[in-house]
Short mmCIF file of C-alpha atoms and ligand atoms in Angstrom, two decimals:
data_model
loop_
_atom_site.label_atom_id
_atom_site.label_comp_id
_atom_site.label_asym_id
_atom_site.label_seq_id
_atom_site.Cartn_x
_atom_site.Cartn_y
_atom_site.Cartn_z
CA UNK I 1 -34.95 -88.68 -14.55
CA UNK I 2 -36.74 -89.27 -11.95
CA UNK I 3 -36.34 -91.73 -8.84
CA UNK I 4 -38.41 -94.37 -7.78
CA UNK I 5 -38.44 -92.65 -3.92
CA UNK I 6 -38.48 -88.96 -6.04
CA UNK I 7 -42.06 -90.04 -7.25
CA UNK I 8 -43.33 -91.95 -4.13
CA UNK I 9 -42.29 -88.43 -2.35
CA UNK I 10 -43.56 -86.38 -4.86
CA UNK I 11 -47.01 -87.54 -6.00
CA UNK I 12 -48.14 -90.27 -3.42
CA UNK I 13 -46.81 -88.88 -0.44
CA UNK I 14 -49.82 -87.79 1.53
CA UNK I 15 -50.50 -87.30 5.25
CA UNK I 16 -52.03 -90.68 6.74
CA UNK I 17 -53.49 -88.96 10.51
CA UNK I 18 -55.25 -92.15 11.31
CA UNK I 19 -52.37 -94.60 10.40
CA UNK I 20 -49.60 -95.35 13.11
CA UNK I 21 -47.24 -95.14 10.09
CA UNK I 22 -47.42 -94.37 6.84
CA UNK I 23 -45.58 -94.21 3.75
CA UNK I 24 -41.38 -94.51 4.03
CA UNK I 25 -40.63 -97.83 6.04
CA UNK I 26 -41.19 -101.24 5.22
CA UNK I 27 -44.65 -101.83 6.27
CA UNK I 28 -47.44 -98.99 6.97
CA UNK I 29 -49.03 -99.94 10.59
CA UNK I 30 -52.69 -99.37 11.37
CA UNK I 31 -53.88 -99.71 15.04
CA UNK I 32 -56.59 -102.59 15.00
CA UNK I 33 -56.80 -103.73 18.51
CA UNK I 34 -55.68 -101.90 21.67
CA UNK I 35 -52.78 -104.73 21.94
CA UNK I 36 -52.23 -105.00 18.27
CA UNK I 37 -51.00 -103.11 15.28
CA UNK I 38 -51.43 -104.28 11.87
CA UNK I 39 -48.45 -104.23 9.48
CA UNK I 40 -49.27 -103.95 5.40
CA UNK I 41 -47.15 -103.81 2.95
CA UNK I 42 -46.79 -104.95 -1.12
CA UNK I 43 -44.93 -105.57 -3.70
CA UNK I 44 -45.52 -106.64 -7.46
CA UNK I 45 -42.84 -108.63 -9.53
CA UNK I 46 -43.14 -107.74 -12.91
CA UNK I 47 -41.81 -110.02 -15.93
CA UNK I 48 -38.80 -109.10 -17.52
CA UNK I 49 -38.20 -106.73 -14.61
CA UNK I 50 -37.76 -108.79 -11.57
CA UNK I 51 -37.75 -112.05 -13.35
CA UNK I 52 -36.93 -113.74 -16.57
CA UNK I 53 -40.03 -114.77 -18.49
CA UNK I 54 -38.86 -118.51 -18.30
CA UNK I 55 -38.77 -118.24 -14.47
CA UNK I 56 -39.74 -121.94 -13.20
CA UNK I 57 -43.09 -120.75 -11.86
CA UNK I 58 -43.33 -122.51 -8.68
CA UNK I 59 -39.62 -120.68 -7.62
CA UNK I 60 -41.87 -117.61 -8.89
CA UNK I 61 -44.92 -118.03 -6.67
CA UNK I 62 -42.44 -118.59 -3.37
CA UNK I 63 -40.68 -115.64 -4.46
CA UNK I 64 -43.45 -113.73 -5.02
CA UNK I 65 -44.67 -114.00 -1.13
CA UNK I 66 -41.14 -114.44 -0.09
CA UNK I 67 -40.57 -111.01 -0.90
CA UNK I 68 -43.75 -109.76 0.90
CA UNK I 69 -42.41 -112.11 4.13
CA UNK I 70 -39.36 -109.84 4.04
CA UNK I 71 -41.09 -106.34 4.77
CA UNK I 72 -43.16 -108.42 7.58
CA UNK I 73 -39.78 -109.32 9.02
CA UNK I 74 -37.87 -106.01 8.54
CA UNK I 75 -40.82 -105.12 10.66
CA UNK I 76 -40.31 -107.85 13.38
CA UNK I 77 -44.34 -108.53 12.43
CA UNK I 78 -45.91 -112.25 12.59
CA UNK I 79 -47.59 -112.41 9.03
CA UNK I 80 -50.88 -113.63 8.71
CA UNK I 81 -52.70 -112.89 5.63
CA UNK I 82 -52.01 -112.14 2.02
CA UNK I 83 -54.08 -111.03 -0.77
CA UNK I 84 -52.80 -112.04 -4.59
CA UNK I 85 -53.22 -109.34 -7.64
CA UNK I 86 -52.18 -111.11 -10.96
CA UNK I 87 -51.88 -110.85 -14.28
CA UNK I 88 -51.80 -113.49 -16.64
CA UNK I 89 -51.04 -113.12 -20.55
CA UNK I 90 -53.58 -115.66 -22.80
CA UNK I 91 -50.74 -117.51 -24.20
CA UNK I 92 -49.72 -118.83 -21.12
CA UNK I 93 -53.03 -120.30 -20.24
CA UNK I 94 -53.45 -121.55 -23.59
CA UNK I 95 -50.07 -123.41 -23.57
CA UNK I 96 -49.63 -124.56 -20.51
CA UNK I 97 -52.33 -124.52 -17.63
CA UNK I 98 -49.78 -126.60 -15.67
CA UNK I 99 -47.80 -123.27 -15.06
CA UNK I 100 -50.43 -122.07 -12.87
CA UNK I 101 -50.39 -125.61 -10.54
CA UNK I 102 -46.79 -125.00 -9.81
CA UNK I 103 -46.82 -121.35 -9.25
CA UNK I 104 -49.82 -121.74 -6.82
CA UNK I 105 -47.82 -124.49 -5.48
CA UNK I 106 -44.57 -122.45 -4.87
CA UNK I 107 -47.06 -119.93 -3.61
CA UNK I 108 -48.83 -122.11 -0.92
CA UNK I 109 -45.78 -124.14 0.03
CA UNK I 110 -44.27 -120.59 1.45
CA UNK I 111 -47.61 -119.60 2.97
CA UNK I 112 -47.85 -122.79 4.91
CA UNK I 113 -44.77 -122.87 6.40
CA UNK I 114 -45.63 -119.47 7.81
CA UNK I 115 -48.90 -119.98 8.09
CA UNK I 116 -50.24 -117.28 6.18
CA UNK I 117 -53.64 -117.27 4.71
CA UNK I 118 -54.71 -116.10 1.18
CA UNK I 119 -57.93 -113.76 1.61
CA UNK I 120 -58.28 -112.31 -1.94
CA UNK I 121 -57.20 -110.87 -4.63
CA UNK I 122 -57.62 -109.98 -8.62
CA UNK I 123 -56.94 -112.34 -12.02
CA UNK I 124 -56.79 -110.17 -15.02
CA UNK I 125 -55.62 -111.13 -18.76
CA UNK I 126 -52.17 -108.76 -19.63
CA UNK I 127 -48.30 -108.98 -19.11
CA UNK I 128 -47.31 -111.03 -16.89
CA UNK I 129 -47.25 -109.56 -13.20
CA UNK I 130 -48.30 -110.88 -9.68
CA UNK I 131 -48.66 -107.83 -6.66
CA UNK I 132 -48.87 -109.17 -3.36
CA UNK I 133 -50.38 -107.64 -0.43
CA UNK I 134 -49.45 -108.86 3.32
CA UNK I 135 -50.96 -108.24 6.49
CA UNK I 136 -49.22 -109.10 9.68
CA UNK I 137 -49.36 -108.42 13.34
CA UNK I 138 -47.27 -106.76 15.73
CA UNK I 139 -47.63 -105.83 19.67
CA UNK I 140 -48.69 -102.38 19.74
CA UNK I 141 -45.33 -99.83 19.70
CA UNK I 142 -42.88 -102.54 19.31
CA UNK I 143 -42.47 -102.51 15.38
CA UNK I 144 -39.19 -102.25 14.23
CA UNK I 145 -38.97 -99.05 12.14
CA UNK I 146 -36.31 -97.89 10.12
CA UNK I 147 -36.02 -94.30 11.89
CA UNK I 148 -35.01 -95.66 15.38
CA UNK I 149 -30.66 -95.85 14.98
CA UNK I 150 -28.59 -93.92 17.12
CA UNK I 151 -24.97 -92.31 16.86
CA UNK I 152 -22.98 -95.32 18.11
CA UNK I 153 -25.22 -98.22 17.28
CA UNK I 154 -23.55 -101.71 15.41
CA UNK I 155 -24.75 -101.83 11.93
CA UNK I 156 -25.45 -105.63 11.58
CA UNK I 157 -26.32 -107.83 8.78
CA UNK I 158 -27.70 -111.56 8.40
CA UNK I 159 -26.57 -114.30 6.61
CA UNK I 160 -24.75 -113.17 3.01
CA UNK I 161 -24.80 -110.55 0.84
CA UNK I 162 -24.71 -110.57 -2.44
CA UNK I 163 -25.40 -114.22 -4.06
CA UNK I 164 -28.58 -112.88 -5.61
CA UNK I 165 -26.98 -110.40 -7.48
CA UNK I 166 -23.77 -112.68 -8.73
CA UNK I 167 -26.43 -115.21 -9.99
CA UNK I 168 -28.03 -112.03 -11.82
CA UNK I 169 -24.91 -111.26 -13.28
CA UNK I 170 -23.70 -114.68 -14.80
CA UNK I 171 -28.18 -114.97 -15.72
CA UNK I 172 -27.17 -111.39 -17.84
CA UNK I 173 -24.17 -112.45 -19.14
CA UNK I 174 -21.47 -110.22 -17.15
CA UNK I 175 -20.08 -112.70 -15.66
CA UNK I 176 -19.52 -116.24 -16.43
CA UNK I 177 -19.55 -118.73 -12.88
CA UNK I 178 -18.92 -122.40 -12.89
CA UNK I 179 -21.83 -124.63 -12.59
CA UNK I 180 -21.39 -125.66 -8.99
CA UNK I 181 -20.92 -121.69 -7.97
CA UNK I 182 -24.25 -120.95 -10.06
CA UNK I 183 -25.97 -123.91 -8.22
CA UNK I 184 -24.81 -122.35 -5.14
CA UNK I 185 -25.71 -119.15 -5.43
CA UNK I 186 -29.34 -119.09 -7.23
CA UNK I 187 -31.34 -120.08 -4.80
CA UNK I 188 -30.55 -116.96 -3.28
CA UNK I 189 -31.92 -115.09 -6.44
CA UNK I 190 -35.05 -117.57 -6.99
CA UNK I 191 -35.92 -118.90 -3.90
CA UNK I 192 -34.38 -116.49 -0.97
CA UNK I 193 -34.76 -117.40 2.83
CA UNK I 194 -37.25 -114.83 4.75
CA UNK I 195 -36.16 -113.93 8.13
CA UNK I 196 -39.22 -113.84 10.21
CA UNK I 197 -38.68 -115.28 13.36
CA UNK I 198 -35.43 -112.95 13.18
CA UNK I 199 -36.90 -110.18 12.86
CA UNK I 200 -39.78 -111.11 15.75
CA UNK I 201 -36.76 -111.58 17.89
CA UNK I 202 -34.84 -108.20 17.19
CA UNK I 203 -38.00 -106.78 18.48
CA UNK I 204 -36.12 -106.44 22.09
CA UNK I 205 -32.95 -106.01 20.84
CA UNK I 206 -32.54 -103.95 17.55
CA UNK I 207 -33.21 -100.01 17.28
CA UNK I 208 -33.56 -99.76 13.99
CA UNK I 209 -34.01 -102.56 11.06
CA UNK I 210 -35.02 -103.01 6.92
CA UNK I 211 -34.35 -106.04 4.50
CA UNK I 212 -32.06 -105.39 2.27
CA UNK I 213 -34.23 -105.74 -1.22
CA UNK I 214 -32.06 -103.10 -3.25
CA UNK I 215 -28.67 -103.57 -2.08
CA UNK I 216 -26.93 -102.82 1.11
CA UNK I 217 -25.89 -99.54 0.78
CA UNK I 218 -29.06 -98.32 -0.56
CA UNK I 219 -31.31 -99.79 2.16
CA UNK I 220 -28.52 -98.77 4.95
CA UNK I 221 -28.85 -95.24 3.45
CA UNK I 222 -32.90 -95.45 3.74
CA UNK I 223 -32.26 -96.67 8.07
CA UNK I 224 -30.05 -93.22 7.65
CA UNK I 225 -32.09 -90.79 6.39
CA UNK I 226 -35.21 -91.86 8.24
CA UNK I 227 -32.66 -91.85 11.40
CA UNK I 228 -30.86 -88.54 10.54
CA UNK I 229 -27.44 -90.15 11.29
CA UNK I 230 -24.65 -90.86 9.42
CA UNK I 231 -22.64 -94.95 8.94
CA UNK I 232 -19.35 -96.48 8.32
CA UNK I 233 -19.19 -100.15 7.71
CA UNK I 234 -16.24 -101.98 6.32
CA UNK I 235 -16.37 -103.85 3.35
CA UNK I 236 -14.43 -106.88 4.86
CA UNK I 237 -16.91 -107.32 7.58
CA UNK I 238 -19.59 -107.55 5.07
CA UNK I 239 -20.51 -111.60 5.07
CA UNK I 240 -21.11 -113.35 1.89
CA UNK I 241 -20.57 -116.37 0.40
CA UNK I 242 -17.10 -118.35 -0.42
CA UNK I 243 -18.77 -118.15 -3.98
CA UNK I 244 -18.59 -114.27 -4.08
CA UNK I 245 -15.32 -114.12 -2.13
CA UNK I 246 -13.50 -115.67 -4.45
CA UNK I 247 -14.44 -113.04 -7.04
CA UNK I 248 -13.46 -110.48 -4.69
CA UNK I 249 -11.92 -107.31 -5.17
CA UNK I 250 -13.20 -107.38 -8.85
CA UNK I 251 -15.44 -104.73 -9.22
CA UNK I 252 -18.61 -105.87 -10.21
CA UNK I 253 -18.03 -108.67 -7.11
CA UNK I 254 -17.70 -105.50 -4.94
CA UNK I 255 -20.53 -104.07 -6.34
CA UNK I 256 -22.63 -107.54 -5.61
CA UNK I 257 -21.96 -106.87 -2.50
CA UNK I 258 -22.75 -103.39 -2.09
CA UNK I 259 -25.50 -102.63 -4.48
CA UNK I 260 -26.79 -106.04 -5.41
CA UNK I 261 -30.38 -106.52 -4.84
CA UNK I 262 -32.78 -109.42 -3.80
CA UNK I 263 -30.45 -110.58 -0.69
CA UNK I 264 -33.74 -110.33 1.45
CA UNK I 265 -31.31 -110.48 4.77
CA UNK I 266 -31.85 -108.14 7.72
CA UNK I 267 -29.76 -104.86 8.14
CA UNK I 268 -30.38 -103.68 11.72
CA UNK I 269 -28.76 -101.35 13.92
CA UNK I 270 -28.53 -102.36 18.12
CA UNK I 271 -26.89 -100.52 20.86
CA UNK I 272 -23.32 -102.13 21.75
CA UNK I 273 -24.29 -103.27 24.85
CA UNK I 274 -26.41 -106.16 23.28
CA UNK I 275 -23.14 -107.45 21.63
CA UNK I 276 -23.16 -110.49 23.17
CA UNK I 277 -27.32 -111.12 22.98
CA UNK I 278 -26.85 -110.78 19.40
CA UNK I 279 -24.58 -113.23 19.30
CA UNK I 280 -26.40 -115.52 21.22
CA UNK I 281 -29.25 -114.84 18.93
CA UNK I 282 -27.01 -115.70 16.10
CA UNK I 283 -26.75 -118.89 17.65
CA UNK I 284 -29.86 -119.94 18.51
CA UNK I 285 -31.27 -119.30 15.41
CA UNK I 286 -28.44 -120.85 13.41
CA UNK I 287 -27.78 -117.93 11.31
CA UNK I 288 -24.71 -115.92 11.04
CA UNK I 289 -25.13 -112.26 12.53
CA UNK I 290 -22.59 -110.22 11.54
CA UNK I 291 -21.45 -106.59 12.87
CA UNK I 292 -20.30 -104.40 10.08
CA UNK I 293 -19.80 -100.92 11.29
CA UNK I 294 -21.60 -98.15 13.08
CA UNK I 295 -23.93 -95.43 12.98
CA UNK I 296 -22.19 -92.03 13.78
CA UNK I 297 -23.67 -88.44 13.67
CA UNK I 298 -24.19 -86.32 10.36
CA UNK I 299 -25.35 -87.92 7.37
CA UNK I 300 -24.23 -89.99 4.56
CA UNK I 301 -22.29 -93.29 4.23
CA UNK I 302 -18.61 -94.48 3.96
CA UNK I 303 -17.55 -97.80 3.36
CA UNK I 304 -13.78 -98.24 4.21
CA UNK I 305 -11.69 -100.84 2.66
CA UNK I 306 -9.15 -103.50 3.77
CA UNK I 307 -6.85 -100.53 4.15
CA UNK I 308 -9.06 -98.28 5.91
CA UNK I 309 -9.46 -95.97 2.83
CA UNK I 310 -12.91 -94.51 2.31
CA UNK I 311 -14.04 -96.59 -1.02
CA UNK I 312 -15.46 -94.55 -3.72
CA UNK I 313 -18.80 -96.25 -4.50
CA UNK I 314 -21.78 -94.68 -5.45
CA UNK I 315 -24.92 -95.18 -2.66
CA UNK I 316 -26.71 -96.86 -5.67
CA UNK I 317 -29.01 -99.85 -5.22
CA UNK I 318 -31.81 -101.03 -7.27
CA UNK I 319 -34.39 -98.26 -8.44
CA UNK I 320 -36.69 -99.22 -11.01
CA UNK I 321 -36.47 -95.45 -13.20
CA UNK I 322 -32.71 -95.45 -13.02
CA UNK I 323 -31.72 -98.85 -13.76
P1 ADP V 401 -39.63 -101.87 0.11
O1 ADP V 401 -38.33 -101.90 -0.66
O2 ADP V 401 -39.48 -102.13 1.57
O3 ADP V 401 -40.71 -102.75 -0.51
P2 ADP V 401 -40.23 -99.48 -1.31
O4 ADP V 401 -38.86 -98.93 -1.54
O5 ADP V 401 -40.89 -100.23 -2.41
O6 ADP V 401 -40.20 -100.37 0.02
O7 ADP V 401 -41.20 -98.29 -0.90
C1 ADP V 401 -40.80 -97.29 0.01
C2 ADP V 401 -42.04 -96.75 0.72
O8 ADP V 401 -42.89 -96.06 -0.19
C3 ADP V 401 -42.91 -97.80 1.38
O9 ADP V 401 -43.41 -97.29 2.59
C4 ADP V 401 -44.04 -98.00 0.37
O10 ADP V 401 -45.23 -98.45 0.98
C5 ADP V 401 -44.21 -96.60 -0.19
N1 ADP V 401 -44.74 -96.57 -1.57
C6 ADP V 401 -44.18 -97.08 -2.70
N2 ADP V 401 -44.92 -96.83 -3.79
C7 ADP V 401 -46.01 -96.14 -3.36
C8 ADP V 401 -47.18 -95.60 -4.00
N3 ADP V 401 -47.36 -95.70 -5.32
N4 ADP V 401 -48.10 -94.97 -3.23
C9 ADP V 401 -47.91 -94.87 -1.89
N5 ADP V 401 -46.85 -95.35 -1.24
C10 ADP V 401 -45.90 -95.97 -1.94
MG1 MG V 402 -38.41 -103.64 2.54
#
């Protein structure tokens, strides 16, 4: 069957002369200003797909924009506007119009704090499903793309991986976690942190960046192909949670960690020599900034072990056709 990025490449991929960038990174940039670019991007969560039907809805209005915020700041852009496609079955009008206060709530709440405006949008009756649009800016040339890494860049990652996708797992019943681990590890899932000063900030230091939205390895391997270069990281160095570590080496902890989705942290790739400005930045901004590996020449991905032995995991992340 078919990929997700098979059909985007396929069918939709289309020269864009007049855009700055196109279709393949996190945002497509359009040149508005002589000082500015504009960054858009958007992504729809559908129900029963990227949430359970029971969702609480405000979580489900933050996480709606929260997800948008995260292609912004895998871009290092400043977001600024948003536009809100959704679709709302009768039943849940009918029911229970108080659904709607609390998503818009969750929805707003988010916006505020990063001051991003709602401009528009569509309300149709169907199946649950909100798209979001977001528009941000960014000084002209400065975007962080996901082509720029380098044979002997630091791979770096923020904050932990892989609570979103243990929460998942114990939500889907394949794996059972004790109440205080669940109540650690699901706001990760519902109501994830966006990193968009972050991502302003790697502007001057970072070569290369994307959130991770589909697991690590997956959006590693999408900095690698749009690169042309080749990674090692090491599965030790990978920072998550004392929640997931204590499920570790178990497999499907492992695979949290890897392939899990919906961490919405920053992978980014920097020269060595800004080591220690990393770090720095790590510490002004209070989050943890963590170097995982490097970017070498050729192609493809290993991920060593606490041994040093190449592990045998699958580049697989979340794709919506081969699930
Ligand atoms: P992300 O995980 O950052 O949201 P995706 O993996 O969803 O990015 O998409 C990869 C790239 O393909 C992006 O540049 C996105 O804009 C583009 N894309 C996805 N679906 C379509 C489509 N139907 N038509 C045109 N471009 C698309
Ligand atoms: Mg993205």
């Amino acid at each position: 069957m078919h990929s997700e990025f098979d059909i985007i490449r396929h069918y939709f991929s289309r020269p864009a002369p007049s855009a700055v960038l196109g279709i393949g990174d996190d945002a497509a940039l359009i040149a508005t200003t002589a000082e500015k670019e504009l960054a858009i991007s958007t992504d729809t969560l559908v129900s029963g797909q990227h949430f359970f039907a029971d969702t609480d809805p405000y979580k489900l209005g933050y996480k709606s924009l929260a997800v948008n915020l995260s292609d912004m700041a895998a871009m290092g852009a400043t977001p600024r506007w948003a536009t809100l496609a959704i679709t709302l079955p009768r039943s849940l009008l009918d029911e229970n119009e108080a659904w709607l206060a609390k998503f818009a709530d969750g929805f707003f709440d988010l916006a505020r704090v990063h001051q991003v405006e709602l401009i528009g949008g569509d309300t149709t009756c169907g199946p649950l499903n909100i798209c979001v649009q977001i528009m941000g800016e960014v000084e002209k040339g400065k975007a962080l793309r996901r082509s720029g890494a380098r044979p002997g860049d630091d791979i770096w990652v923020s904050g932990h991986i892989g609570d979103a996708a243990l929460a998942l797992a114990h939500a889907q019943h394949r794996m059972v976690l004790e109440p205080e681990e669940i109540a650690l590890c699901l706001p990760a899932l519902l109501t994830p942190t966006v990193r968009i000063e972050l991502g302003q900030r790697l502007i001057s230091l970072a070569q290369s960046a994307i959130d991770v939205s589909d697991g690590l390895m997956a959006d590693l391997g999408h900095i690698l192909e749009c690169s042309d270069v080749a990674a090692t990281i090491e599965l030790n160095e990978i920072a998550c949670s004392n929640t997931l570590k204590r499920y570790l080496p178990q497999p499907l902890a492992v695979n949290c960690l890897l392939a899990g989705g919906d961490d919405y942290e920053l992978c980014f790739t920097a020269p060595k020599t800004r080591r220690k400005k990393i770090e720095q930045l790590s510490f002004d901004l209070s989050i943890p900034l963590t170097h995982i590996g490097k970017i070498t020449a050729g192609s493809g991905l290993v991920v060593l072990d606490s041994q040093g032995r190449a592990l045998k995991q699958e580049a697989k992340g979340y794709d919506h056709f081969n699930v």
